[in-house]
Amino acid sequence: MNVLIERLGRVVLIRLNRPQARNALDTALMCELLDTLKTLDSDPGVGCFLVTGTKKYFAAGADIKEMYGKSCLDMIQEDYFAGWDAFAALRTPKVAAVAGFAYGGGCELAMMCDVIVADESAQFALPEITLGVMPGMGGTQRLTRLIGRAKAMDMILTGRSMSAREAEQSGLVSRVTAAGQLLEEALAIAHRIGGFPRISTLAAREAVNRADESGLREGLLFERRSFHGLFATPGQKEGMQAFLEKREPRFDLIESAPK
């Protein structure tokens, strides 16, 4: 199995599992991942996806052996890498827990997630230029939006790596954890996200993503309408009632209630 899946309450833990290839992302891994997550994405009992690798490799990149023999026509006809758009489009919030190398496609996969938590050992890079190509899984677009043109150009044109601390300072990484605490802290974040009403987290991440894709006026309107719509949900009623009653909200009872 290229992907190991574990249900932990409302969190789905996904472990990339190609240790012999440093978790390189090939078509088989992508298909296996998407076949599983597309079903879970519509499961009301799932509140967050957590994606991780091993201590040494999150993912070393796309599988070069798979790509090497392909022609330009092959790549166009297959629309190679287009399948990863389906992972990015999953509506359930996604957290990436990164230790070791997140190079090429591994860095791009992490950037498809909503929150990146990095171990002190993490290294991020888009070194495709050293292979005579360029990022193709969204790296030029997502990295530029996350860290700005100057830093993105530096990384993409030189192929250099970025440490976890620099990545945090640049806006690529949300949090950096001490050595050995990555999974514990990432799980705590995932459980916290998963503990909120699913409809609220779906709406919130869609509104944030809209900020990258539209002008300010359109983005503000989208955000406001999404906010208005949440007043038709049980989560809004419970959350605000709990605040007024000075108690902790019980979103778990709402999410588990029969529809």
Short mmCIF file of C-alpha atoms in Angstrom, two decimals:
data_model
loop_
_atom_site.label_atom_id
_atom_site.label_comp_id
_atom_site.label_asym_id
_atom_site.label_seq_id
_atom_site.Cartn_x
_atom_site.Cartn_y
_atom_site.Cartn_z
CA MET A 1 0.00 0.00 0.00
CA ASN A 2 1.35 3.40 -1.00
CA VAL A 3 -0.84 5.22 1.53
CA LEU A 4 -1.76 4.20 5.07
CA ILE A 5 -5.06 5.54 6.42
CA GLU A 6 -6.05 5.70 10.10
CA ARG A 7 -9.25 7.14 11.58
CA LEU A 8 -8.68 8.98 14.86
CA GLY A 9 -12.07 10.29 15.86
CA ARG A 10 -12.90 13.11 13.45
CA VAL A 11 -9.34 13.19 12.09
CA VAL A 12 -8.10 11.04 9.21
CA LEU A 13 -4.35 10.44 9.44
CA ILE A 14 -2.74 9.80 6.05
CA ARG A 15 0.81 8.43 5.93
CA LEU A 16 2.68 8.41 2.62
CA ASN A 17 4.19 4.93 2.43
CA ARG A 18 6.81 4.50 -0.29
CA PRO A 19 9.93 4.31 1.91
CA GLN A 20 11.91 2.55 -0.81
CA ALA A 21 11.43 5.60 -3.04
CA ARG A 22 11.68 8.26 -0.32
CA ASN A 23 7.92 8.73 -0.64
CA ALA A 24 8.25 9.94 -4.23
CA LEU A 25 4.82 10.77 -5.63
CA ASP A 26 3.90 8.51 -8.55
CA THR A 27 0.58 7.99 -10.30
CA ALA A 28 -0.27 4.88 -8.29
CA LEU A 29 0.15 6.75 -4.99
CA MET A 30 -1.94 9.65 -6.27
CA CYS A 31 -4.78 7.39 -7.41
CA GLU A 32 -4.77 5.40 -4.17
CA LEU A 33 -4.82 8.60 -2.12
CA LEU A 34 -7.64 10.19 -4.10
CA ASP A 35 -9.77 7.02 -4.23
CA THR A 36 -9.81 7.00 -0.43
CA LEU A 37 -10.08 10.70 0.32
CA LYS A 38 -12.82 11.53 -2.19
CA THR A 39 -15.18 9.28 -0.23
CA LEU A 40 -14.04 10.57 3.16
CA ASP A 41 -14.37 14.17 1.96
CA SER A 42 -18.15 13.85 2.01
CA ASP A 43 -18.28 11.97 5.33
CA PRO A 44 -19.93 14.19 7.98
CA GLY A 45 -17.91 12.35 10.63
CA VAL A 46 -14.62 13.62 9.20
CA GLY A 47 -13.46 17.07 10.30
CA CYS A 48 -9.82 17.20 9.18
CA PHE A 49 -7.23 15.36 7.06
CA LEU A 50 -3.66 15.12 8.40
CA VAL A 51 -0.98 14.18 5.85
CA THR A 52 2.51 13.09 6.90
CA GLY A 53 5.48 11.01 5.78
CA THR A 54 8.44 9.60 7.71
CA LYS A 55 11.02 11.23 9.99
CA LYS A 56 13.45 11.65 7.09
CA TYR A 57 11.13 12.25 4.16
CA PHE A 58 7.74 13.89 3.84
CA ALA A 59 8.10 13.29 0.10
CA ALA A 60 11.30 13.62 -1.92
CA GLY A 61 9.42 14.83 -5.00
CA ALA A 62 7.57 13.44 -7.98
CA ASP A 63 8.75 10.07 -9.29
CA ILE A 64 11.50 10.85 -11.81
CA LYS A 65 11.70 7.23 -12.97
CA GLU A 66 8.05 7.37 -13.99
CA MET A 67 8.48 10.64 -15.90
CA TYR A 68 11.87 10.17 -17.52
CA GLY A 69 10.82 8.25 -20.62
CA LYS A 70 7.78 10.37 -21.44
CA SER A 71 7.66 12.72 -24.41
CA CYS A 72 6.13 16.17 -24.56
CA LEU A 73 3.14 14.66 -26.36
CA ASP A 74 2.77 12.00 -23.65
CA MET A 75 2.73 14.65 -20.93
CA ILE A 76 0.12 16.75 -22.74
CA GLN A 77 -2.13 13.82 -23.63
CA GLU A 78 -2.02 12.48 -20.07
CA ASP A 79 -2.33 16.01 -18.65
CA TYR A 80 0.33 14.83 -16.24
CA PHE A 81 -0.06 16.11 -12.64
CA ALA A 82 -3.63 17.33 -13.32
CA GLY A 83 -4.97 14.65 -10.95
CA TRP A 84 -3.42 16.48 -8.02
CA ASP A 85 -5.93 19.29 -8.57
CA ALA A 86 -8.52 16.93 -7.10
CA PHE A 87 -6.50 16.67 -3.88
CA ALA A 88 -6.21 20.45 -3.59
CA ALA A 89 -9.96 20.75 -4.23
CA LEU A 90 -10.95 18.48 -1.32
CA ARG A 91 -13.19 20.60 0.89
CA THR A 92 -12.18 19.05 4.22
CA PRO A 93 -9.43 21.10 5.93
CA LYS A 94 -5.98 19.58 5.35
CA VAL A 95 -2.97 19.76 7.66
CA ALA A 96 0.52 18.71 6.48
CA ALA A 97 2.97 17.46 9.11
CA VAL A 98 6.41 17.73 7.53
CA ALA A 99 9.67 16.25 8.78
CA GLY A 100 12.82 15.84 6.71
CA PHE A 101 12.74 16.56 3.00
CA ALA A 102 9.76 18.10 1.24
CA TYR A 103 11.29 18.55 -2.18
CA GLY A 104 9.64 19.20 -5.53
CA GLY A 105 6.27 17.49 -5.56
CA GLY A 106 6.55 16.95 -1.80
CA CYS A 107 6.76 20.70 -1.21
CA GLU A 108 3.93 21.23 -3.69
CA LEU A 109 1.76 18.63 -1.92
CA ALA A 110 2.36 20.36 1.42
CA MET A 111 1.35 23.69 -0.14
CA MET A 112 -1.96 22.14 -1.25
CA CYS A 113 -2.79 21.77 2.45
CA ASP A 114 -4.33 24.54 4.53
CA VAL A 115 -1.88 24.39 7.43
CA ILE A 116 1.76 23.24 7.33
CA VAL A 117 3.34 22.16 10.60
CA ALA A 118 7.09 21.49 10.31
CA ASP A 119 9.59 19.63 12.44
CA GLU A 120 12.89 21.46 13.01
CA SER A 121 14.46 18.98 10.56
CA ALA A 122 12.18 19.95 7.67
CA GLN A 123 13.69 21.23 4.43
CA PHE A 124 11.58 22.69 1.63
CA ALA A 125 12.73 23.05 -1.98
CA LEU A 126 11.54 23.22 -5.58
CA PRO A 127 14.70 21.92 -7.29
CA GLU A 128 13.13 21.03 -10.66
CA ILE A 129 15.40 23.55 -12.39
CA THR A 130 18.35 21.24 -11.63
CA LEU A 131 16.60 18.58 -13.74
CA GLY A 132 16.16 20.91 -16.67
CA VAL A 133 12.46 21.50 -16.02
CA MET A 134 10.34 23.59 -13.63
CA PRO A 135 7.68 22.98 -10.96
CA GLY A 136 4.52 21.45 -12.47
CA MET A 137 2.23 20.59 -9.55
CA GLY A 138 1.40 24.20 -8.73
CA GLY A 139 4.71 25.27 -7.22
CA THR A 140 5.20 28.49 -9.19
CA GLN A 141 1.70 29.68 -8.32
CA ARG A 142 1.26 28.57 -4.71
CA LEU A 143 4.78 29.42 -3.53
CA THR A 144 4.57 32.93 -5.00
CA ARG A 145 1.23 33.54 -3.26
CA LEU A 146 2.57 32.25 0.05
CA ILE A 147 6.02 33.85 0.28
CA GLY A 148 6.06 36.56 -2.41
CA ARG A 149 7.76 36.96 -5.77
CA ALA A 150 11.32 37.66 -4.57
CA LYS A 151 11.65 34.58 -2.35
CA ALA A 152 9.80 32.36 -4.83
CA MET A 153 12.09 33.41 -7.69
CA ASP A 154 15.12 32.74 -5.49
CA MET A 155 13.99 29.22 -4.61
CA ILE A 156 12.69 28.24 -8.04
CA LEU A 157 15.54 29.66 -10.15
CA THR A 158 18.36 28.41 -7.90
CA GLY A 159 16.74 25.22 -6.62
CA ARG A 160 17.99 25.98 -3.10
CA SER A 161 16.34 24.55 -0.01
CA MET A 162 14.69 26.49 2.79
CA SER A 163 14.92 25.45 6.44
CA ALA A 164 11.86 25.07 8.64
CA ARG A 165 12.65 28.31 10.48
CA GLU A 166 13.14 30.33 7.29
CA ALA A 167 9.97 28.78 5.89
CA GLU A 168 8.04 29.90 8.98
CA GLN A 169 9.47 33.43 8.78
CA SER A 170 8.64 33.60 5.06
CA GLY A 171 5.01 32.50 5.48
CA LEU A 172 5.30 29.04 3.95
CA VAL A 173 4.98 27.18 7.26
CA SER A 174 2.36 27.82 9.94
CA ARG A 175 4.27 26.44 12.92
CA VAL A 176 7.62 24.79 13.71
CA THR A 177 7.80 22.13 16.42
CA ALA A 178 10.69 20.86 18.49
CA ALA A 179 12.34 17.65 17.38
CA GLY A 180 10.20 14.60 18.10
CA GLN A 181 7.00 16.54 18.76
CA LEU A 182 5.74 16.97 15.21
CA LEU A 183 2.98 14.36 15.07
CA GLU A 184 1.73 15.13 18.57
CA GLU A 185 1.36 18.85 17.83
CA ALA A 186 -0.01 18.33 14.32
CA LEU A 187 -2.62 15.92 15.68
CA ALA A 188 -3.62 18.46 18.33
CA ILE A 189 -4.16 21.04 15.60
CA ALA A 190 -6.10 18.59 13.42
CA HIS A 191 -8.31 17.52 16.34
CA ARG A 192 -9.00 21.16 17.19
CA ILE A 193 -10.02 21.92 13.61
CA GLY A 194 -12.04 18.72 13.42
CA GLY A 195 -13.84 19.60 16.64
CA PHE A 196 -15.54 22.64 15.16
CA PRO A 197 -18.74 22.36 13.07
CA ARG A 198 -17.78 20.97 9.67
CA ILE A 199 -19.94 23.46 7.77
CA SER A 200 -18.11 26.34 9.49
CA THR A 201 -14.62 25.08 8.65
CA LEU A 202 -15.61 24.34 5.04
CA ALA A 203 -16.99 27.85 4.63
CA ALA A 204 -14.00 29.49 6.34
CA ARG A 205 -11.36 27.79 4.18
CA GLU A 206 -13.32 28.54 1.01
CA ALA A 207 -13.44 32.22 1.97
CA VAL A 208 -9.69 32.34 2.70
CA ASN A 209 -8.93 30.62 -0.61
CA ARG A 210 -11.12 33.14 -2.41
CA ALA A 211 -8.71 35.86 -1.24
CA ASP A 212 -6.08 34.41 -3.60
CA GLU A 213 -8.45 34.18 -6.52
CA SER A 214 -10.43 37.43 -6.59
CA GLY A 215 -10.28 41.16 -6.01
CA LEU A 216 -10.91 42.58 -2.54
CA ARG A 217 -14.48 43.71 -3.25
CA GLU A 218 -15.59 40.30 -4.56
CA GLY A 219 -13.73 38.52 -1.75
CA LEU A 220 -15.41 40.64 0.92
CA LEU A 221 -18.84 39.94 -0.54
CA PHE A 222 -18.13 36.20 -0.70
CA GLU A 223 -16.95 36.22 2.92
CA ARG A 224 -19.98 38.19 4.12
CA ARG A 225 -22.49 35.94 2.35
CA SER A 226 -20.78 32.83 3.74
CA PHE A 227 -20.91 34.36 7.22
CA HIS A 228 -24.62 35.13 6.80
CA GLY A 229 -25.30 31.57 5.64
CA LEU A 230 -23.80 30.07 8.81
CA PHE A 231 -26.66 31.60 10.80
CA ALA A 232 -28.83 28.82 9.38
CA THR A 233 -26.66 26.13 11.04
CA PRO A 234 -26.89 24.37 14.42
CA GLY A 235 -23.22 25.16 15.07
CA GLN A 236 -23.88 28.89 15.10
CA LYS A 237 -26.79 28.45 17.51
CA GLU A 238 -24.78 26.24 19.89
CA GLY A 239 -21.61 28.35 19.71
CA MET A 240 -23.30 31.64 20.49
CA GLN A 241 -25.64 30.17 23.09
CA ALA A 242 -22.66 28.61 24.88
CA PHE A 243 -20.88 31.97 24.87
CA LEU A 244 -23.89 33.69 26.40
CA GLU A 245 -24.24 30.92 28.99
CA LYS A 246 -20.49 31.09 29.78
CA ARG A 247 -19.83 27.44 29.00
CA GLU A 248 -17.85 25.42 26.45
CA PRO A 249 -19.79 24.67 23.23
CA ARG A 250 -20.73 21.03 22.55
CA PHE A 251 -20.16 20.89 18.80
CA ASP A 252 -19.55 17.14 19.10
CA LEU A 253 -23.22 16.56 19.93
CA ILE A 254 -24.30 18.55 16.88
CA GLU A 255 -21.96 16.77 14.48
CA SER A 256 -23.03 13.33 15.75
CA ALA A 257 -26.75 14.08 15.81
CA PRO A 258 -28.88 12.15 13.29
CA LYS A 259 -29.84 14.21 10.23
#
